[in-house]
Coordinates of C-alpha atoms in Angstrom, one line a residue:
R1 CA 129.3 70.6 24.3
Q2 CA 126.7 72.9 22.8
R3 CA 125.0 69.9 21.2
Q4 CA 124.7 68.2 24.6
M5 CA 123.1 71.4 26.0
C6 CA 120.6 71.4 23.1
I7 CA 119.8 67.8 23.6
R8 CA 119.4 68.3 27.4
D9 CA 117.1 71.3 26.7
R10 CA 115.0 69.3 24.3
N11 CA 114.7 66.3 26.7
E12 CA 113.6 68.7 29.5
R13 CA 111.0 70.2 27.3
L14 CA 109.7 66.8 26.2
L15 CA 109.6 65.6 29.9
A16 CA 107.6 68.7 30.8
G17 CA 105.2 68.1 27.9
L18 CA 104.7 64.5 28.9
E19 CA 104.0 65.6 32.4
N20 CA 101.2 67.8 31.1
L21 CA 99.4 65.0 29.2
S22 CA 96.3 63.5 30.6
E23 CA 96.6 60.0 32.0
D24 CA 94.7 58.5 29.0
D25 CA 96.9 60.4 26.5
L26 CA 100.1 59.2 28.3
K27 CA 98.7 55.6 28.3
L28 CA 97.9 55.9 24.6
L29 CA 101.3 57.3 23.8
T30 CA 103.0 54.5 25.8
L31 CA 101.1 51.8 24.1
Y32 CA 101.8 53.3 20.6
V33 CA 105.5 54.3 21.0
Y34 CA 107.0 52.0 23.6
E35 CA 104.8 48.9 23.4
G36 CA 104.4 49.0 19.6
Y37 CA 100.6 48.6 19.5
T38 CA 98.9 49.5 16.3
E39 CA 96.2 52.2 16.2
S40 CA 93.7 49.4 15.7
E41 CA 94.9 47.6 18.8
I42 CA 94.8 50.8 20.8
S43 CA 91.2 51.5 19.6
K44 CA 90.2 48.2 21.2
V45 CA 91.9 49.0 24.5
F46 CA 90.1 52.4 24.7
S47 CA 86.9 51.2 23.0
I48 CA 86.9 54.0 20.4
S49 CA 87.4 54.0 16.7
Q50 CA 90.8 53.7 15.0
P51 CA 90.3 57.1 13.2
A52 CA 89.7 58.7 16.7
I53 CA 92.9 57.1 18.0
H54 CA 94.7 58.4 14.9
K55 CA 93.5 61.9 15.6
R56 CA 94.5 61.7 19.3
I57 CA 98.0 60.6 18.3
E58 CA 98.2 63.6 15.9
K59 CA 96.9 65.9 18.6
I60 CA 99.4 64.6 21.2
T61 CA 102.3 64.9 18.7
I62 CA 101.4 68.5 17.8
F63 CA 101.1 69.3 21.5
L64 CA 104.5 67.8 22.3
K65 CA 106.2 69.5 19.4
K66 CA 104.9 72.9 20.5
F67 CA 105.8 72.4 24.1

């Protein structure tokens, strides 16, 4: 029962974090996590370099973990 509450809390925090991402960051995350795009493929979608995509993914991950 306590574990379910912990999971629910974590899910609510994650949802709140996702709602605070910019539209572009949410699109990037969706392509990367749910659609399975590589960083290189995403870089072509956004017309920016692969290292820049890598840094944005890191930034988003840190933001969501802190949320």
